[in-house]
Amino acid sequence: MRSRLKVAVAKAGIDNTRADVLFNLAKVETWRRRHVPADCPTFADRVRMYEYLHGECIGDRALDYLEFGVYEGGSIRCWAELNRHRESRFVGFDTFTGLPEQWHRIDARMQAGAFDTGGAVPQIDDDRVAFVPGLFQDTLGGFVADFTPRAPLVVHCDADLYSSTLFVLSKCDDILAPGSIVVFDEFSSVLNEFAALADYCNAYRREYDVLAATAPYFAQVAIRLR
Ligand SMILES: C[S@@+](CC[C@H](N)C(=O)[O-])C[C@H]1O[C@@H](n2cnc3c(N)ncnc32)[C@H](O)[C@@H]1O
């Protein structure tokens, strides 16, 4: 009987991403109640959040900064300007040919290939900054095998997609020591970065504290892993 009901519901149901987003948005509110302290610093834009994170958590120390989703280099440039320590390392990963698959959002669909720079990496006149072109799925395994963080680690997830973000967090798990900071650029994209963080934490038994967010309603979020 139960399986007949299941089949009937499956056949009558609506398989629609917009409906999925609408139903899942309430999860952000449940998450807020569980994870976000009442006095969580909240900023008008992401640059102010970066400045706060850098001032509070890094100060004048060296930093290891890994960015997943670089496009034209807006955010990696910003972090390299915030932290001037000679020993800091900034590594940006991207296909530089755009999103590998369509990004479903509630308000629009971003087609595969959006953010294509024609293979060009950003020109940043700073020898602490390096880029790793290619799919994370092809490049990150080899990188992580050779990389030992020497300084506080910041991982910036700005790849928009669930698949990419989940892959990055899972693959970086070994280097994400307690205290590492992870920044999400599209956090309230509930089927994507938000869902990837939840699934990563469930699968790898990780917990975290929320450090900061931006308005409106968790557009960007920074966490510190326990
Ligand atoms: C929103 S853009 C990054 C924006 C950038 N951080 C900024 O501040 O302007 C997202 C980027 O993620 C990249 N991306 C998404 N999934 C990827 C994957 N699996 N491998 C490599 N790059 C990926 C896309 O190519 C795209 O350039």
Coordinates of N, CA and C and ligand atoms in Angstrom, one line a residue:
M1 N 0.8 -1.2 0.0 CA 0.0 0.0 0.0 C 0.9 1.3 0.0
R2 N 1.9 1.2 0.9 CA 2.7 2.3 1.0 C 3.5 2.6 -0.3
S3 N 3.9 1.5 -1.0 CA 4.7 1.7 -2.2 C 3.8 2.2 -3.3
R4 N 2.5 1.8 -3.2 CA 1.5 2.3 -4.3 C 1.4 3.8 -4.1
L5 N 1.3 4.2 -2.8 CA 1.1 5.7 -2.6 C 2.4 6.4 -3.1
K6 N 3.5 5.8 -2.8 CA 4.8 6.4 -3.3 C 4.8 6.6 -4.8
V7 N 4.4 5.6 -5.5 CA 4.4 5.7 -7.0 C 3.4 6.7 -7.4
A8 N 2.2 6.8 -6.8 CA 1.2 7.7 -7.2 C 1.7 9.2 -6.9
V9 N 2.3 9.4 -5.8 CA 2.8 10.7 -5.5 C 4.0 11.1 -6.5
A10 N 4.8 10.1 -6.8 CA 5.9 10.4 -7.7 C 5.4 10.7 -9.1
K11 N 4.3 10.0 -9.5 CA 3.8 10.3 -10.9 C 3.0 11.6 -10.9
A12 N 2.4 12.0 -9.8 CA 1.6 13.2 -9.8 C 2.4 14.4 -9.5
G13 N 3.6 14.2 -8.9 CA 4.4 15.3 -8.4 C 5.0 16.2 -9.4
I14 N 5.5 17.3 -8.9 CA 6.1 18.3 -9.8 C 7.6 18.3 -9.6
D15 N 8.4 17.9 -10.7 CA 9.8 17.9 -10.6 C 10.3 19.2 -11.2
N16 N 10.5 20.2 -10.3 CA 10.7 21.5 -10.8 C 11.7 22.2 -9.8
T17 N 12.8 22.7 -10.4 CA 13.8 23.3 -9.5 C 13.3 24.5 -8.7
R18 N 12.5 25.3 -9.3 CA 12.0 26.5 -8.6 C 11.2 26.0 -7.4
A19 N 10.3 25.0 -7.6 CA 9.5 24.5 -6.5 C 10.5 23.9 -5.4
D20 N 11.5 23.2 -5.8 CA 12.5 22.7 -4.9 C 13.1 23.8 -4.0
V21 N 13.5 24.9 -4.7 CA 14.1 26.0 -4.0 C 13.1 26.6 -3.0
L22 N 11.9 26.8 -3.4 CA 10.9 27.4 -2.5 C 10.7 26.5 -1.3
F23 N 10.6 25.2 -1.5 CA 10.4 24.3 -0.4 C 11.6 24.2 0.6
N24 N 12.8 24.4 0.0 CA 14.0 24.2 0.8 C 14.4 25.5 1.5
L25 N 13.9 26.6 1.1 CA 14.3 27.9 1.7 C 14.1 27.9 3.2
A26 N 13.1 27.2 3.7 CA 12.9 27.2 5.1 C 14.0 26.6 5.9
K27 N 14.8 25.7 5.1 CA 16.0 25.1 5.8 C 17.0 26.2 6.2
V28 N 17.1 27.3 5.5 CA 18.0 28.3 5.9 C 17.6 28.9 7.2
E29 N 16.3 29.0 7.4 CA 15.8 29.6 8.7 C 16.1 28.6 9.9
T30 N 15.9 27.3 9.6 CA 16.2 26.3 10.6 C 17.7 26.4 10.9
W31 N 18.5 26.5 9.9 CA 20.0 26.6 10.1 C 20.3 27.8 10.9
R32 N 19.7 28.9 10.6 CA 20.0 30.2 11.3 C 19.7 30.0 12.8
R33 N 18.6 29.4 13.1 CA 18.3 29.2 14.6 C 19.3 28.3 15.3
R34 N 19.8 27.3 14.5 CA 20.7 26.4 15.2 C 22.1 26.9 15.2
H35 N 22.5 27.7 14.2 CA 24.0 28.0 14.1 C 24.4 29.4 14.3
V36 N 23.4 30.3 14.1 CA 23.9 31.7 14.0 C 23.6 32.4 15.4
P37 N 24.7 32.9 16.0 CA 24.5 33.6 17.3 C 23.8 34.9 17.1
A38 N 23.1 35.4 18.1 CA 22.3 36.6 17.9 C 23.2 37.8 17.6
D39 N 24.4 37.7 18.1 CA 25.3 38.9 17.8 C 26.3 38.7 16.7
C40 N 25.9 37.8 15.8 CA 26.7 37.5 14.6 C 27.0 38.8 13.8
P41 N 28.3 39.1 13.6 CA 28.5 40.4 12.8 C 28.0 40.2 11.4
T42 N 27.2 41.2 10.9 CA 26.6 41.2 9.6 C 26.9 42.4 8.9
F43 N 27.3 42.3 7.6 CA 27.9 43.4 6.8 C 27.0 43.7 5.6
A44 N 27.2 44.9 5.1 CA 26.4 45.3 4.0 C 26.9 44.7 2.7
D45 N 28.2 44.4 2.6 CA 28.7 43.7 1.4 C 29.9 42.8 1.8
R46 N 30.3 42.0 0.8 CA 31.3 41.0 1.1 C 32.7 41.6 1.4
V47 N 33.0 42.7 0.8 CA 34.3 43.3 1.0 C 34.5 43.7 2.5
R48 N 33.4 44.3 3.1 CA 33.4 44.6 4.5 C 33.5 43.4 5.3
M49 N 32.9 42.3 4.9 CA 33.0 41.0 5.7 C 34.5 40.5 5.6
Y50 N 35.1 40.6 4.4 CA 36.5 40.1 4.3 C 37.4 41.0 5.2
E51 N 37.1 42.3 5.2 CA 38.0 43.2 6.1 C 37.9 42.8 7.5
Y52 N 36.6 42.5 7.9 CA 36.4 42.1 9.3 C 37.1 40.8 9.6
L53 N 36.9 39.8 8.7 CA 37.5 38.4 9.0 C 39.0 38.5 9.0
H54 N 39.6 39.3 8.1 CA 41.0 39.4 8.1 C 41.5 40.1 9.3
G55 N 40.8 41.2 9.7 CA 41.3 41.9 10.9 C 41.1 41.1 12.2
E56 N 40.0 40.3 12.3 CA 39.8 39.6 13.6 C 40.5 38.2 13.6
C57 N 40.6 37.6 12.5 CA 41.1 36.2 12.5 C 42.6 36.0 12.0
I58 N 43.1 36.9 11.2 CA 44.4 36.8 10.6 C 45.4 37.8 11.1
G59 N 44.9 39.1 11.1 CA 45.8 40.2 11.6 C 47.0 40.3 10.7
D60 N 48.1 40.5 11.3 CA 49.3 40.7 10.5 C 50.1 39.4 10.2
R61 N 49.4 38.3 10.4 CA 50.1 37.0 10.2 C 50.0 36.6 8.7
A62 N 50.9 35.6 8.3 CA 50.8 35.1 6.9 C 49.5 34.3 6.8
L63 N 49.1 34.0 5.6 CA 47.8 33.4 5.4 C 48.0 32.4 4.2
D64 N 47.3 31.3 4.2 CA 47.1 30.4 3.0 C 45.7 30.6 2.6
Y65 N 45.5 31.0 1.4 CA 44.2 31.3 0.9 C 44.0 30.5 -0.4
L66 N 43.0 29.7 -0.4 CA 42.6 28.9 -1.6 C 41.2 29.3 -2.0
E67 N 41.2 29.7 -3.3 CA 39.9 30.2 -3.8 C 39.4 29.3 -4.9
F68 N 38.2 28.8 -4.8 CA 37.5 27.9 -5.8 C 36.4 28.7 -6.5
G69 N 36.7 29.1 -7.7 CA 35.8 30.0 -8.5 C 36.5 31.4 -8.5
V70 N 37.2 31.7 -9.5 CA 38.0 32.9 -9.6 C 37.4 33.9 -10.6
Y71 N 37.0 33.4 -11.7 CA 36.5 34.3 -12.8 C 37.5 35.4 -13.1
E72 N 37.2 36.6 -13.0 CA 38.2 37.7 -13.3 C 39.0 38.1 -12.2
G73 N 38.9 37.4 -11.0 CA 39.8 37.7 -9.9 C 39.4 38.7 -8.9
G74 N 38.1 39.1 -8.9 CA 37.7 40.1 -8.0 C 38.0 39.8 -6.5
S75 N 37.6 38.6 -6.1 CA 37.8 38.3 -4.7 C 39.2 37.9 -4.3
I76 N 39.9 37.2 -5.2 CA 41.3 36.8 -4.8 C 42.2 38.1 -4.7
R77 N 41.9 39.0 -5.6 CA 42.7 40.3 -5.6 C 42.4 41.0 -4.3
C78 N 41.2 41.0 -3.9 CA 40.8 41.7 -2.6 C 41.6 41.1 -1.4
W79 N 41.6 39.8 -1.3 CA 42.3 39.2 -0.2 C 43.8 39.4 -0.3
A80 N 44.4 39.4 -1.5 CA 45.8 39.6 -1.6 C 46.1 41.1 -1.2
E81 N 45.2 42.0 -1.5 CA 45.5 43.4 -1.1 C 45.3 43.5 0.5
L82 N 44.4 42.8 1.0 CA 44.2 42.9 2.5 C 45.4 42.4 3.3
N83 N 46.0 41.3 2.8 CA 47.0 40.6 3.5 C 48.4 40.8 2.8
R84 N 49.3 41.6 3.3 CA 50.5 41.9 2.6 C 51.7 41.1 3.1
H85 N 51.4 40.1 3.9 CA 52.6 39.3 4.5 C 53.3 38.6 3.3
R86 N 54.6 38.7 3.4 CA 55.5 38.2 2.3 C 55.3 36.7 2.1
E87 N 55.0 36.0 3.3 CA 55.0 34.5 3.2 C 53.6 34.0 2.8
S88 N 52.6 34.9 2.7 CA 51.3 34.4 2.3 C 51.2 33.8 1.0
R89 N 50.3 32.8 0.8 CA 50.1 32.2 -0.5 C 48.6 32.3 -0.9
F90 N 48.4 32.6 -2.1 CA 47.0 32.8 -2.6 C 46.9 31.9 -3.9
V91 N 46.0 30.9 -3.9 CA 45.9 30.0 -5.0 C 44.5 30.0 -5.5
G92 N 44.3 30.3 -6.8 CA 42.9 30.4 -7.3 C 42.7 29.3 -8.3
F93 N 41.6 28.5 -8.2 CA 41.3 27.4 -9.0 C 40.0 27.8 -9.9
D94 N 40.1 27.5 -11.1 CA 38.9 27.7 -12.0 C 39.2 27.0 -13.3
T95 N 38.1 26.7 -14.0 CA 38.2 26.2 -15.4 C 38.8 27.4 -16.3
F96 N 38.3 28.6 -15.9 CA 38.5 29.8 -16.8 C 37.9 29.6 -18.1
T97 N 37.0 28.6 -18.2 CA 36.1 28.5 -19.4 C 34.6 28.5 -18.9
G98 N 34.4 28.9 -17.7 CA 33.1 29.0 -17.2 C 32.5 27.8 -16.4
L99 N 31.3 28.0 -16.0 CA 30.6 26.9 -15.2 C 30.6 25.6 -16.0
P100 N 30.9 24.5 -15.3 CA 30.9 23.2 -16.1 C 29.4 22.7 -16.3
E101 N 28.5 23.2 -15.5 CA 27.1 22.8 -15.7 C 26.2 24.0 -15.4
Q102 N 24.9 23.8 -15.7 CA 23.9 24.9 -15.4 C 23.8 25.1 -13.9
W103 N 23.7 26.4 -13.5 CA 23.4 26.7 -12.1 C 22.0 27.1 -12.0
H104 N 21.2 26.3 -11.2 CA 19.8 26.6 -11.0 C 19.6 27.5 -9.8
R105 N 19.0 28.7 -10.0 CA 18.7 29.6 -8.9 C 17.2 29.8 -9.0
I106 N 16.7 30.5 -7.9 CA 15.3 30.7 -7.9 C 14.9 31.8 -8.9
D107 N 15.8 32.7 -9.1 CA 15.4 33.9 -10.0 C 15.9 33.7 -11.4
A108 N 16.8 32.8 -11.7 CA 17.3 32.7 -13.0 C 18.1 31.4 -13.2
R109 N 18.4 31.1 -14.4 CA 19.3 29.9 -14.7 C 20.6 30.5 -15.3
M110 N 21.7 30.1 -14.7 CA 23.0 30.5 -15.3 C 23.5 29.4 -16.1
Q111 N 23.6 29.6 -17.4 CA 24.0 28.5 -18.3 C 25.4 28.0 -18.1
A112 N 25.6 26.7 -18.4 CA 27.0 26.2 -18.4 C 27.8 27.1 -19.3
G113 N 29.0 27.4 -18.9 CA 29.8 28.3 -19.7 C 29.8 29.8 -19.2
A114 N 28.8 30.1 -18.3 CA 28.8 31.5 -17.8 C 30.1 31.7 -17.0
F115 N 30.6 32.9 -17.0 CA 31.9 33.3 -16.4 C 33.1 32.8 -17.2
D116 N 32.9 32.6 -18.5 CA 34.0 32.1 -19.4 C 35.0 33.3 -19.6
T117 N 36.2 33.1 -19.3 CA 37.2 34.2 -19.6 C 38.1 33.8 -20.8
G118 N 37.6 32.8 -21.6 CA 38.4 32.4 -22.7 C 39.7 31.8 -22.4
G119 N 39.8 31.2 -21.1 CA 41.0 30.6 -20.7 C 42.0 31.5 -20.1
A120 N 41.7 32.8 -20.1 CA 42.7 33.8 -19.5 C 42.6 33.8 -18.0
V121 N 43.7 33.8 -17.3 CA 43.8 34.0 -15.9 C 43.9 35.5 -15.6
P122 N 43.5 35.9 -14.4 CA 43.6 37.3 -14.1 C 45.0 37.7 -14.0
Q123 N 45.3 39.0 -14.4 CA 46.6 39.5 -14.4 C 46.8 40.2 -13.0
I124 N 47.5 39.6 -12.1 CA 47.7 40.2 -10.8 C 49.2 40.3 -10.5
D125 N 49.6 41.5 -10.4 CA 51.1 41.7 -10.2 C 51.5 41.5 -8.8
D126 N 51.6 40.2 -8.4 CA 51.9 39.8 -7.1 C 52.4 38.4 -7.1
D127 N 53.7 38.2 -6.8 CA 54.2 36.8 -7.0 C 53.7 35.8 -5.9
R128 N 52.9 36.3 -5.0 CA 52.3 35.4 -4.0 C 51.1 34.7 -4.5
V129 N 50.6 35.2 -5.7 CA 49.3 34.7 -6.2 C 49.6 33.7 -7.4
A130 N 48.9 32.6 -7.4 CA 49.0 31.6 -8.5 C 47.7 31.1 -8.9
F131 N 47.6 30.6 -10.1 CA 46.3 30.0 -10.5 C 46.5 28.6 -11.0
V132 N 45.4 27.8 -10.8 CA 45.4 26.4 -11.3 C 44.2 26.2 -12.2
P133 N 44.5 26.3 -13.5 CA 43.3 26.2 -14.5 C 42.9 24.8 -14.6
G134 N 41.6 24.6 -14.8 CA 41.0 23.2 -15.0 C 39.9 23.0 -14.1
L135 N 39.2 21.9 -14.3 CA 38.1 21.5 -13.4 C 38.7 21.1 -12.1
F136 N 38.0 21.5 -11.0 CA 38.5 21.1 -9.6 C 38.7 19.6 -9.6
Q137 N 37.7 18.9 -10.2 CA 37.7 17.4 -10.2 C 39.0 16.9 -10.8
D138 N 39.7 17.6 -11.7 CA 40.9 17.2 -12.3 C 42.2 17.7 -11.7
T139 N 42.0 18.8 -11.0 CA 43.3 19.5 -10.5 C 43.5 19.4 -9.0
L140 N 42.4 19.3 -8.2 CA 42.5 19.5 -6.8 C 43.2 18.3 -6.1
G141 N 42.9 17.1 -6.5 CA 43.5 15.9 -5.9 C 45.0 16.0 -5.9
G142 N 45.6 16.3 -7.0 CA 47.1 16.4 -7.1 C 47.6 17.6 -6.2
F143 N 46.9 18.7 -6.2 CA 47.3 19.9 -5.5 C 47.3 19.5 -4.0
V144 N 46.2 18.9 -3.5 CA 46.1 18.6 -2.0 C 47.2 17.7 -1.6
A145 N 47.5 16.7 -2.5 CA 48.5 15.7 -2.1 C 49.9 16.4 -1.8
D146 N 50.1 17.5 -2.5 CA 51.4 18.2 -2.3 C 51.4 19.4 -1.4
F147 N 50.2 19.8 -0.9 CA 50.1 21.0 -0.2 C 50.0 20.8 1.3
T148 N 50.9 21.5 2.0 CA 50.8 21.5 3.5 C 50.5 22.9 3.9
P149 N 49.4 23.2 4.5 CA 49.2 24.6 4.9 C 50.2 25.0 6.0
R150 N 50.8 26.2 5.8 CA 51.9 26.6 6.7 C 51.3 27.7 7.6
A151 N 50.1 28.2 7.3 CA 49.6 29.4 8.0 C 48.1 29.2 8.2
P152 N 47.4 30.1 8.9 CA 46.0 29.9 8.9 C 45.4 29.8 7.5
L153 N 44.5 28.8 7.4 CA 43.9 28.5 6.1 C 42.5 29.2 5.9
V154 N 42.4 29.9 4.8 CA 41.1 30.4 4.4 C 40.7 29.7 3.1
V155 N 39.6 29.0 3.0 CA 39.1 28.4 1.8 C 37.9 29.2 1.3
H156 N 37.9 29.8 0.1 CA 36.8 30.6 -0.3 C 36.1 29.8 -1.4
C157 N 34.8 29.4 -1.1 CA 34.0 28.7 -2.0 C 33.1 29.7 -2.8
D158 N 33.5 29.9 -4.1 CA 32.7 30.8 -4.9 C 32.5 30.1 -6.3
A159 N 32.1 28.8 -6.2 CA 31.9 28.1 -7.5 C 30.4 28.0 -7.8
D160 N 29.6 28.4 -6.9 CA 28.1 28.5 -7.2 C 27.4 27.2 -7.1
L161 N 28.0 26.1 -7.7 CA 27.3 24.9 -7.9 C 27.4 23.9 -6.7
Y162 N 26.4 23.1 -6.5 CA 26.4 22.1 -5.4 C 27.6 21.1 -5.7
S163 N 27.6 20.6 -6.9 CA 28.6 19.5 -7.2 C 30.0 20.0 -7.0
S164 N 30.3 21.2 -7.4 CA 31.7 21.8 -7.3 C 32.0 22.0 -5.8
T165 N 31.1 22.6 -5.1 CA 31.3 23.0 -3.7 C 31.5 21.7 -2.8
L166 N 30.6 20.7 -3.1 CA 30.7 19.5 -2.3 C 32.1 18.8 -2.6
F167 N 32.5 18.8 -3.9 CA 33.7 18.2 -4.2 C 34.9 18.9 -3.5
V168 N 34.9 20.2 -3.5 CA 36.0 21.0 -2.9 C 36.1 20.7 -1.4
L169 N 35.0 20.8 -0.7 CA 35.0 20.6 0.7 C 35.5 19.2 1.1
S170 N 35.0 18.2 0.3 CA 35.3 16.8 0.6 C 36.8 16.6 0.3
K171 N 37.3 17.1 -0.8 CA 38.7 16.9 -1.2 C 39.6 17.6 -0.3
C172 N 39.2 18.8 0.3 CA 40.0 19.6 1.2 C 39.9 19.1 2.6
D173 N 39.1 18.1 2.9 CA 38.9 17.8 4.3 C 40.2 17.5 5.1
D174 N 41.1 16.9 4.5 CA 42.4 16.6 5.2 C 43.2 17.8 5.5
I175 N 43.0 18.9 4.8 CA 43.8 20.1 5.1 C 43.0 21.1 5.9
L176 N 41.7 20.8 6.0 CA 40.8 21.8 6.7 C 40.9 21.4 8.2
A177 N 42.1 21.8 8.8 CA 42.3 21.6 10.2 C 41.3 22.4 11.1
P178 N 41.1 22.0 12.3 CA 40.2 22.8 13.2 C 40.8 24.2 13.2
G179 N 39.9 25.2 13.1 CA 40.4 26.6 13.1 C 40.4 27.2 11.6
S180 N 40.3 26.3 10.6 CA 40.3 26.8 9.3 C 39.0 27.6 9.0
I181 N 39.1 28.6 8.2 CA 38.0 29.4 7.9 C 37.5 29.1 6.5
V182 N 36.2 29.0 6.3 CA 35.6 28.7 5.0 C 34.6 29.8 4.7
V183 N 34.7 30.5 3.5 CA 33.8 31.6 3.2 C 33.0 31.1 2.0
F184 N 31.7 31.3 2.1 CA 30.8 31.0 1.0 C 30.2 32.2 0.3
D185 N 30.3 32.3 -1.0 CA 29.9 33.5 -1.7 C 28.4 33.5 -2.1
E186 N 27.8 32.3 -2.2 CA 26.4 32.2 -2.6 C 25.7 31.3 -1.6
F187 N 25.8 31.7 -0.3 CA 25.4 30.7 0.7 C 23.9 30.5 0.7
S188 N 23.1 31.5 0.5 CA 21.6 31.3 0.5 C 21.1 30.7 -0.8
S189 N 21.9 30.3 -1.7 CA 21.5 29.5 -2.8 C 21.3 28.1 -2.3
V190 N 20.1 27.8 -1.8 CA 19.8 26.7 -0.8 C 20.1 25.3 -1.4
L191 N 20.0 25.2 -2.7 CA 20.2 23.8 -3.3 C 21.7 23.7 -3.7
N192 N 22.5 24.7 -3.5 CA 23.9 24.7 -4.0 C 24.9 24.7 -2.8
E193 N 25.5 25.9 -2.5 CA 26.5 26.0 -1.5 C 26.0 25.6 -0.1
F194 N 24.8 26.0 0.2 CA 24.2 25.7 1.5 C 24.0 24.2 1.6
A195 N 23.5 23.5 0.6 CA 23.3 22.1 0.7 C 24.6 21.4 0.7
A196 N 25.6 21.9 0.0 CA 26.9 21.2 0.0 C 27.6 21.3 1.3
L197 N 27.5 22.4 2.0 CA 28.0 22.5 3.4 C 27.3 21.5 4.3
A198 N 26.0 21.4 4.2 CA 25.3 20.5 5.1 C 25.7 19.0 4.8
D199 N 25.8 18.7 3.6 CA 26.1 17.3 3.2 C 27.6 17.0 3.6
Y200 N 28.5 17.9 3.4 CA 29.9 17.7 3.7 C 30.0 17.5 5.2
C201 N 29.3 18.3 6.0 CA 29.4 18.2 7.5 C 28.8 16.9 8.0
N202 N 27.7 16.5 7.4 CA 27.1 15.2 7.7 C 28.1 14.0 7.4
A203 N 28.6 14.1 6.2 CA 29.4 12.9 5.7 C 30.7 12.8 6.5
Y204 N 31.3 14.0 6.7 CA 32.7 14.0 7.3 C 32.7 14.3 8.8
R205 N 31.5 14.4 9.4 CA 31.3 14.6 10.9 C 32.0 15.9 11.3
R206 N 31.8 17.0 10.6 CA 32.5 18.2 10.9 C 31.4 19.2 11.5
E207 N 31.9 20.0 12.4 CA 31.1 21.0 13.0 C 31.8 22.4 12.9
Y208 N 31.0 23.4 13.1 CA 31.6 24.8 12.8 C 30.9 25.8 13.6
D209 N 31.5 27.0 13.7 CA 30.9 28.2 14.2 C 30.7 29.2 13.1
V210 N 29.6 29.9 13.1 CA 29.4 31.0 12.1 C 30.2 32.2 12.6
L211 N 31.0 32.8 11.8 CA 31.8 34.0 12.2 C 31.2 35.3 11.7
A212 N 30.6 35.3 10.5 CA 30.1 36.5 10.0 C 29.2 36.2 8.8
A213 N 28.4 37.2 8.4 CA 27.5 37.0 7.2 C 27.3 38.4 6.6
T214 N 26.7 38.4 5.4 CA 26.3 39.6 4.8 C 24.8 39.6 4.6
A215 N 24.3 40.9 4.5 CA 22.9 41.1 4.2 C 22.7 41.1 2.7
P216 N 21.5 40.8 2.2 CA 20.4 40.4 3.0 C 20.3 38.9 3.1
Y217 N 20.0 38.5 4.3 CA 19.7 37.1 4.7 C 20.8 36.1 4.2
F218 N 22.0 36.2 4.7 CA 23.1 35.2 4.5 C 23.5 35.1 3.0
A219 N 23.6 36.2 2.3 CA 24.1 36.1 0.9 C 25.5 35.5 1.0
Q220 N 26.3 36.0 1.8 CA 27.7 35.4 2.0 C 27.8 35.0 3.5
V221 N 28.5 33.9 3.8 CA 28.7 33.5 5.2 C 30.1 33.0 5.3
A222 N 30.7 33.3 6.5 CA 32.0 32.7 6.9 C 31.8 31.9 8.1
I223 N 32.5 30.7 8.1 CA 32.5 29.8 9.2 C 33.9 29.4 9.6
R224 N 34.0 29.0 10.9 CA 35.3 28.4 11.3 C 35.1 27.0 11.7
L225 N 35.8 26.1 11.1 CA 35.6 24.7 11.4 C 36.2 24.3 12.8
R226 N 35.5 23.5 13.5 CA 35.9 23.0 14.8 C 36.9 21.8 14.7
Ligands
LIG1 C1 30.9 33.3 -9.6 S1 32.3 32.9 -10.5 C2 33.6 33.3 -9.4 C3 33.6 34.8 -9.1 C4 34.8 35.4 -8.4 N1 35.2 34.7 -7.2 C5 34.7 36.9 -8.2 O1 34.9 37.3 -7.1 O2 34.4 37.6 -9.1 C6 32.2 31.1 -10.4 C7 33.4 30.4 -11.0 O3 33.4 29.1 -10.6 C8 34.0 28.3 -11.6 N2 33.7 26.9 -11.4 C9 32.5 26.3 -11.0 N3 32.6 25.0 -10.9 C10 33.9 24.7 -11.2 C11 34.6 23.4 -11.3 N4 34.1 22.3 -11.0 N5 35.9 23.5 -11.7 C12 36.5 24.7 -12.0 N6 35.9 25.9 -11.9 C13 34.6 25.9 -11.5 C14 33.4 28.9 -12.9 O4 34.3 28.6 -14.0 C15 33.3 30.4 -12.5 O5 34.3 31.1 -13.1

